[in-house]
Amino acid sequence: MQVKEAIESRYSCRSYKPERVDDGLIADCLQCAALAPSACNKQPWKFYVVRGEKKAAIAKCTQLFGANSFTDSADALIVVTAKPSAIDKAADKIKNLDFSANDLGLAVGNLCLRATELGLGTCIIGWLQAGKIGKMLPLSVGEKVKLIVAIGYPADAPRTKKRKPFSDTAIFLG
Ligand SMILES: Cc1cc2nc3c(=O)[nH]c(=O)nc-3n(C[C@H](O)[C@H](O)[C@H](O)COP(=O)(O)O)c2cc1C
C-alpha cells in the first residue's frame, strides 16, 4: 500500500471484531510511531498497550456523557503519554508553543497509517479522564496521559470522508 492510499483509507473505526491482534502487529505500528519526527528529537512519547481488566477500566474513563462506548469492543487501548523535555517546557513558557503535543500527533498519525496498511482499525480518543487513567499506569514523574488509540480488526466499514473545501484550508501565496 502506498502512503497516499493509507492516508485515504484510514478512518476512525468505532466498532471492532472480537479478535485478538497479534502483539507483533501492534509492535510494528508502535515502531512506526517512534520513527516520527519530534522537536529536537526528544521523542516525548510512551505507548502503553492495555488489554483485559485494566483495558475495561480505562475504556470507562473515555465514556463520559455516553461517548466512546465502542472502546469496549477494541482489542486493545494504546494509552499515549508525554513527558515534556526541558526544551518543550521552555518553548511552552517563552513562546507558548506546545512541541510535545505536535510530536504526539505526528507519532499517532504514523501509528494509525501503519495500522491501516496492516488491515487494522484505529480511533484516536482525546475525550478522556487523563488523571484517572494515569493512576492505573506505571507513569514516571512528569509523564502525563494525552491520548488513547483504540485498535482492533474493524467490524464497521470506511465512511466517505467529510472535509472542508480544499480552498478553505490551503492558501498558496506569492
Ligand atoms: C486529537 C483527537 C481526538 C479525538 N477524540 C475522539 C474521541 O474522543 N472519540 C471519537 O469517537 N473520535 C475522536 N477523534 C476522531 C475524530 O472525530 C475523527 O478523526 C474526525 O471526525 C475525522 O474522521 P476520520 O478520522 O474518520 O477521518 C479524535 C481525533 C483526534 C485527532
Short mmCIF file of N, CA, C and O in Angstrom, two decimals, residues 27-106:
data_model
loop_
_atom_site.label_atom_id
_atom_site.label_comp_id
_atom_site.label_asym_id
_atom_site.label_seq_id
_atom_site.Cartn_x
_atom_site.Cartn_y
_atom_site.Cartn_z
N ALA A 27 3.25 -3.98 17.80
CA ALA A 27 4.63 -3.51 17.96
C ALA A 27 5.11 -2.84 16.67
O ALA A 27 5.80 -1.80 16.71
N ASP A 28 4.74 -3.41 15.54
CA ASP A 28 5.11 -2.84 14.24
C ASP A 28 4.55 -1.41 14.12
O ASP A 28 5.25 -0.47 13.73
N CYS A 29 3.27 -1.25 14.49
CA CYS A 29 2.64 0.10 14.45
C CYS A 29 3.38 1.06 15.38
O CYS A 29 3.59 2.24 15.05
N LEU A 30 3.78 0.56 16.54
CA LEU A 30 4.45 1.45 17.52
C LEU A 30 5.86 1.80 17.08
O LEU A 30 6.36 2.90 17.37
N GLN A 31 6.49 0.86 16.35
CA GLN A 31 7.82 1.20 15.81
C GLN A 31 7.69 2.30 14.77
O GLN A 31 8.54 3.20 14.69
N CYS A 32 6.62 2.25 13.99
CA CYS A 32 6.38 3.34 13.00
C CYS A 32 6.07 4.64 13.73
O CYS A 32 6.52 5.72 13.30
N ALA A 33 5.33 4.56 14.82
CA ALA A 33 5.04 5.77 15.60
C ALA A 33 6.34 6.40 16.09
O ALA A 33 6.55 7.61 16.00
N ALA A 34 7.24 5.55 16.56
CA ALA A 34 8.50 6.04 17.15
C ALA A 34 9.45 6.61 16.10
O ALA A 34 10.44 7.26 16.44
N LEU A 35 9.17 6.36 14.81
CA LEU A 35 10.01 6.93 13.74
C LEU A 35 9.57 8.33 13.34
O LEU A 35 10.17 8.96 12.48
N ALA A 36 8.51 8.83 13.98
CA ALA A 36 8.01 10.17 13.67
C ALA A 36 9.05 11.22 14.07
O ALA A 36 9.84 11.00 15.00
N PRO A 37 9.03 12.36 13.40
CA PRO A 37 9.91 13.46 13.83
C PRO A 37 9.41 14.04 15.15
O PRO A 37 8.22 13.92 15.47
N SER A 38 10.33 14.64 15.91
CA SER A 38 9.92 15.33 17.14
C SER A 38 10.88 16.49 17.37
O SER A 38 12.03 16.44 16.91
N ALA A 39 10.41 17.50 18.06
CA ALA A 39 11.23 18.70 18.28
C ALA A 39 12.53 18.31 18.98
O ALA A 39 12.50 17.65 20.03
N CYS A 40 13.66 18.69 18.38
CA CYS A 40 15.00 18.34 18.90
C CYS A 40 15.15 16.84 19.11
O CYS A 40 15.95 16.41 19.94
N ASN A 41 14.38 16.06 18.42
CA ASN A 41 14.41 14.58 18.52
C ASN A 41 14.24 14.10 19.95
O ASN A 41 14.83 13.10 20.36
N LYS A 42 13.42 14.80 20.73
CA LYS A 42 13.25 14.47 22.15
C LYS A 42 12.33 13.28 22.37
O LYS A 42 12.30 12.71 23.47
N GLN A 43 11.51 12.92 21.37
CA GLN A 43 10.65 11.72 21.45
C GLN A 43 9.94 11.64 22.81
O GLN A 43 10.20 10.71 23.58
N PRO A 44 9.06 12.60 23.10
CA PRO A 44 8.48 12.69 24.44
C PRO A 44 7.43 11.62 24.75
O PRO A 44 6.86 11.62 25.83
N TRP A 45 7.18 10.72 23.81
CA TRP A 45 6.05 9.80 23.91
C TRP A 45 6.39 8.48 24.59
O TRP A 45 7.53 8.03 24.62
N LYS A 46 5.33 7.86 25.12
CA LYS A 46 5.36 6.44 25.51
C LYS A 46 4.01 5.86 25.14
O LYS A 46 3.01 6.58 25.11
N PHE A 47 3.98 4.57 24.86
CA PHE A 47 2.75 3.90 24.43
C PHE A 47 2.51 2.69 25.32
O PHE A 47 3.35 1.79 25.38
N TYR A 48 1.40 2.68 26.03
CA TYR A 48 1.05 1.55 26.89
C TYR A 48 -0.07 0.77 26.20
O TYR A 48 -1.16 1.30 25.99
N VAL A 49 0.22 -0.48 25.83
CA VAL A 49 -0.79 -1.32 25.16
C VAL A 49 -1.54 -2.08 26.25
O VAL A 49 -0.95 -2.90 26.96
N VAL A 50 -2.83 -1.77 26.39
CA VAL A 50 -3.58 -2.30 27.54
C VAL A 50 -4.72 -3.20 27.08
O VAL A 50 -5.51 -2.83 26.20
N ARG A 51 -4.79 -4.38 27.71
CA ARG A 51 -5.90 -5.31 27.46
C ARG A 51 -6.46 -5.78 28.81
O ARG A 51 -5.95 -5.41 29.86
N GLY A 52 -7.49 -6.61 28.74
CA GLY A 52 -8.02 -7.24 29.96
C GLY A 52 -8.76 -6.27 30.86
O GLY A 52 -9.35 -5.29 30.41
N GLU A 53 -8.70 -6.56 32.18
CA GLU A 53 -9.48 -5.77 33.15
C GLU A 53 -9.09 -4.31 33.14
O GLU A 53 -9.91 -3.41 33.28
N LYS A 54 -7.78 -4.06 33.01
CA LYS A 54 -7.31 -2.67 33.00
C LYS A 54 -7.86 -1.92 31.80
O LYS A 54 -8.25 -0.77 31.87
N LYS A 55 -7.93 -2.64 30.67
CA LYS A 55 -8.48 -2.01 29.46
C LYS A 55 -9.93 -1.64 29.68
O LYS A 55 -10.38 -0.53 29.33
N ALA A 56 -10.68 -2.54 30.32
CA ALA A 56 -12.10 -2.27 30.57
C ALA A 56 -12.26 -1.04 31.46
O ALA A 56 -13.12 -0.19 31.23
N ALA A 57 -11.38 -0.93 32.45
CA ALA A 57 -11.47 0.21 33.37
C ALA A 57 -11.08 1.51 32.66
O ALA A 57 -11.72 2.56 32.85
N ILE A 58 -10.06 1.44 31.80
CA ILE A 58 -9.64 2.64 31.06
C ILE A 58 -10.72 3.04 30.05
O ILE A 58 -11.01 4.23 29.87
N ALA A 59 -11.34 2.03 29.42
CA ALA A 59 -12.44 2.33 28.46
C ALA A 59 -13.51 3.17 29.15
O ALA A 59 -14.01 4.14 28.59
N LYS A 60 -13.84 2.80 30.38
CA LYS A 60 -14.88 3.55 31.13
C LYS A 60 -14.47 5.02 31.29
O LYS A 60 -15.34 5.89 31.32
N CYS A 61 -13.18 5.26 31.39
CA CYS A 61 -12.70 6.65 31.56
C CYS A 61 -12.75 7.45 30.27
O CYS A 61 -12.37 8.62 30.23
N THR A 62 -13.19 6.82 29.16
CA THR A 62 -13.38 7.57 27.90
C THR A 62 -14.86 7.74 27.58
O THR A 62 -15.21 8.27 26.53
N GLN A 63 -15.70 7.22 28.48
CA GLN A 63 -17.13 7.13 28.14
C GLN A 63 -18.01 8.14 28.88
O GLN A 63 -19.17 7.85 29.17
N LEU A 64 -17.45 9.32 29.13
CA LEU A 64 -18.22 10.36 29.81
C LEU A 64 -19.38 10.79 28.93
O LEU A 64 -19.23 10.92 27.72
N PHE A 65 -20.49 11.06 29.55
CA PHE A 65 -21.68 11.57 28.84
C PHE A 65 -22.06 10.70 27.64
O PHE A 65 -22.47 11.20 26.59
N GLY A 66 -21.89 9.39 27.78
CA GLY A 66 -22.34 8.47 26.72
C GLY A 66 -21.41 8.38 25.52
O GLY A 66 -21.74 7.71 24.54
N ALA A 67 -20.25 9.02 25.60
CA ALA A 67 -19.31 8.97 24.45
C ALA A 67 -18.52 7.67 24.43
O ALA A 67 -18.42 6.98 25.44
N ASN A 68 -17.98 7.37 23.29
CA ASN A 68 -16.92 6.36 23.13
C ASN A 68 -17.25 4.96 23.67
O ASN A 68 -16.34 4.25 24.11
N SER A 69 -18.53 4.55 23.62
CA SER A 69 -18.88 3.21 24.12
C SER A 69 -18.18 2.12 23.30
O SER A 69 -17.98 1.00 23.78
N PHE A 70 -17.78 2.46 22.06
CA PHE A 70 -17.11 1.47 21.20
C PHE A 70 -15.76 1.03 21.75
O PHE A 70 -15.21 0.01 21.30
N THR A 71 -15.22 1.78 22.70
CA THR A 71 -13.91 1.40 23.24
C THR A 71 -13.97 0.02 23.91
O THR A 71 -12.96 -0.67 24.02
N ASP A 72 -15.18 -0.40 24.34
CA ASP A 72 -15.32 -1.74 24.93
C ASP A 72 -14.98 -2.83 23.92
O ASP A 72 -14.52 -3.91 24.29
N SER A 73 -15.25 -2.57 22.63
CA SER A 73 -15.07 -3.62 21.63
C SER A 73 -13.64 -3.67 21.07
O SER A 73 -13.27 -4.64 20.41
N ALA A 74 -12.85 -2.63 21.32
CA ALA A 74 -11.47 -2.63 20.78
C ALA A 74 -10.66 -3.76 21.41
O ALA A 74 -10.83 -4.07 22.59
N ASP A 75 -9.79 -4.36 20.63
CA ASP A 75 -8.94 -5.42 21.20
C ASP A 75 -8.01 -4.85 22.25
O ASP A 75 -7.80 -5.44 23.31
N ALA A 76 -7.46 -3.69 21.97
CA ALA A 76 -6.54 -3.05 22.93
C ALA A 76 -6.74 -1.54 22.88
O ALA A 76 -7.21 -0.99 21.87
N LEU A 77 -6.40 -0.91 23.97
CA LEU A 77 -6.33 0.55 24.01
C LEU A 77 -4.87 0.91 24.19
O LEU A 77 -4.20 0.38 25.09
N ILE A 78 -4.38 1.75 23.31
CA ILE A 78 -2.99 2.20 23.42
C ILE A 78 -3.02 3.58 24.07
O ILE A 78 -3.50 4.55 23.47
N VAL A 79 -2.56 3.65 25.30
CA VAL A 79 -2.55 4.93 26.02
C VAL A 79 -1.24 5.64 25.67
O VAL A 79 -0.15 5.08 25.83
N VAL A 80 -1.37 6.85 25.15
CA VAL A 80 -0.21 7.62 24.70
C VAL A 80 0.08 8.69 25.74
O VAL A 80 -0.79 9.49 26.08
N THR A 81 1.31 8.69 26.25
CA THR A 81 1.68 9.68 27.26
C THR A 81 2.81 10.55 26.73
O THR A 81 3.51 10.20 25.78
N ALA A 82 2.95 11.70 27.36
CA ALA A 82 4.08 12.59 27.02
C ALA A 82 4.76 13.02 28.30
O ALA A 82 4.11 13.26 29.32
N LYS A 83 6.07 13.09 28.21
CA LYS A 83 6.85 13.67 29.30
C LYS A 83 7.66 14.79 28.66
O LYS A 83 8.70 14.53 28.03
N PRO A 84 7.14 16.02 28.73
CA PRO A 84 7.82 17.11 28.03
C PRO A 84 9.26 17.28 28.51
O PRO A 84 9.54 17.21 29.72
N SER A 85 10.18 17.50 27.56
CA SER A 85 11.59 17.74 27.89
C SER A 85 11.76 19.17 28.37
O SER A 85 10.84 19.99 28.27
N ALA A 86 12.95 19.50 28.84
CA ALA A 86 13.24 20.88 29.28
C ALA A 86 13.04 21.85 28.12
O ALA A 86 12.53 22.96 28.29
N ILE A 87 13.41 21.41 26.91
CA ILE A 87 13.24 22.28 25.72
C ILE A 87 11.74 22.52 25.47
O ILE A 87 11.32 23.63 25.19
N ASP A 88 10.95 21.44 25.60
CA ASP A 88 9.50 21.59 25.42
C ASP A 88 8.94 22.59 26.41
O ASP A 88 8.12 23.45 26.07
N LYS A 89 9.39 22.47 27.66
CA LYS A 89 8.87 23.36 28.71
C LYS A 89 9.26 24.81 28.42
O LYS A 89 8.47 25.73 28.61
N ALA A 90 10.52 24.99 27.97
CA ALA A 90 10.99 26.35 27.66
C ALA A 90 10.19 26.93 26.50
O ALA A 90 9.75 28.08 26.54
N ALA A 91 9.95 26.10 25.46
CA ALA A 91 9.19 26.58 24.29
C ALA A 91 7.78 26.97 24.72
O ALA A 91 7.23 27.97 24.26
N ASP A 92 7.23 26.19 25.63
CA ASP A 92 5.87 26.46 26.11
C ASP A 92 5.86 27.78 26.88
O ASP A 92 4.99 28.64 26.68
N LYS A 93 6.86 27.94 27.75
CA LYS A 93 6.90 29.11 28.63
C LYS A 93 7.23 30.39 27.85
O LYS A 93 6.54 31.41 28.00
N ILE A 94 8.25 30.31 26.99
CA ILE A 94 8.71 31.52 26.31
C ILE A 94 7.82 31.86 25.11
O ILE A 94 7.48 33.00 24.86
N LYS A 95 7.44 30.85 24.38
CA LYS A 95 6.75 31.11 23.10
C LYS A 95 5.33 30.57 23.06
O LYS A 95 4.66 30.65 22.02
N ASN A 96 4.89 29.95 24.14
CA ASN A 96 3.56 29.35 24.16
C ASN A 96 3.38 28.33 23.02
O ASN A 96 2.34 28.28 22.36
N LEU A 97 4.44 27.57 22.77
CA LEU A 97 4.40 26.53 21.74
C LEU A 97 4.36 25.16 22.40
O LEU A 97 5.20 24.88 23.25
N ASP A 98 3.40 24.35 22.03
CA ASP A 98 3.29 23.02 22.64
C ASP A 98 3.94 21.98 21.73
O ASP A 98 3.27 21.29 20.96
N PHE A 99 5.28 21.89 21.82
CA PHE A 99 6.01 20.97 20.95
C PHE A 99 5.58 19.52 21.17
O PHE A 99 5.44 18.75 20.23
N SER A 100 5.42 19.13 22.44
CA SER A 100 5.16 17.70 22.67
C SER A 100 3.81 17.28 22.11
O SER A 100 3.64 16.15 21.64
N ALA A 101 2.82 18.18 22.12
CA ALA A 101 1.52 17.83 21.52
C ALA A 101 1.69 17.62 20.01
O ALA A 101 1.11 16.68 19.44
N ASN A 102 2.50 18.49 19.38
CA ASN A 102 2.76 18.31 17.95
C ASN A 102 3.44 16.96 17.70
O ASN A 102 3.09 16.22 16.78
N ASP A 103 4.44 16.66 18.54
CA ASP A 103 5.19 15.40 18.38
C ASP A 103 4.26 14.20 18.49
O ASP A 103 4.33 13.25 17.71
N LEU A 104 3.39 14.22 19.49
CA LEU A 104 2.47 13.09 19.70
C LEU A 104 1.53 12.92 18.51
O LEU A 104 1.24 11.80 18.10
N GLY A 105 1.07 14.06 17.97
CA GLY A 105 0.17 13.98 16.81
C GLY A 105 0.85 13.29 15.63
O GLY A 105 0.24 12.45 14.96
N LEU A 106 2.11 13.63 15.42
CA LEU A 106 2.84 13.02 14.30
C LEU A 106 3.03 11.52 14.53
O LEU A 106 2.87 10.70 13.63
#
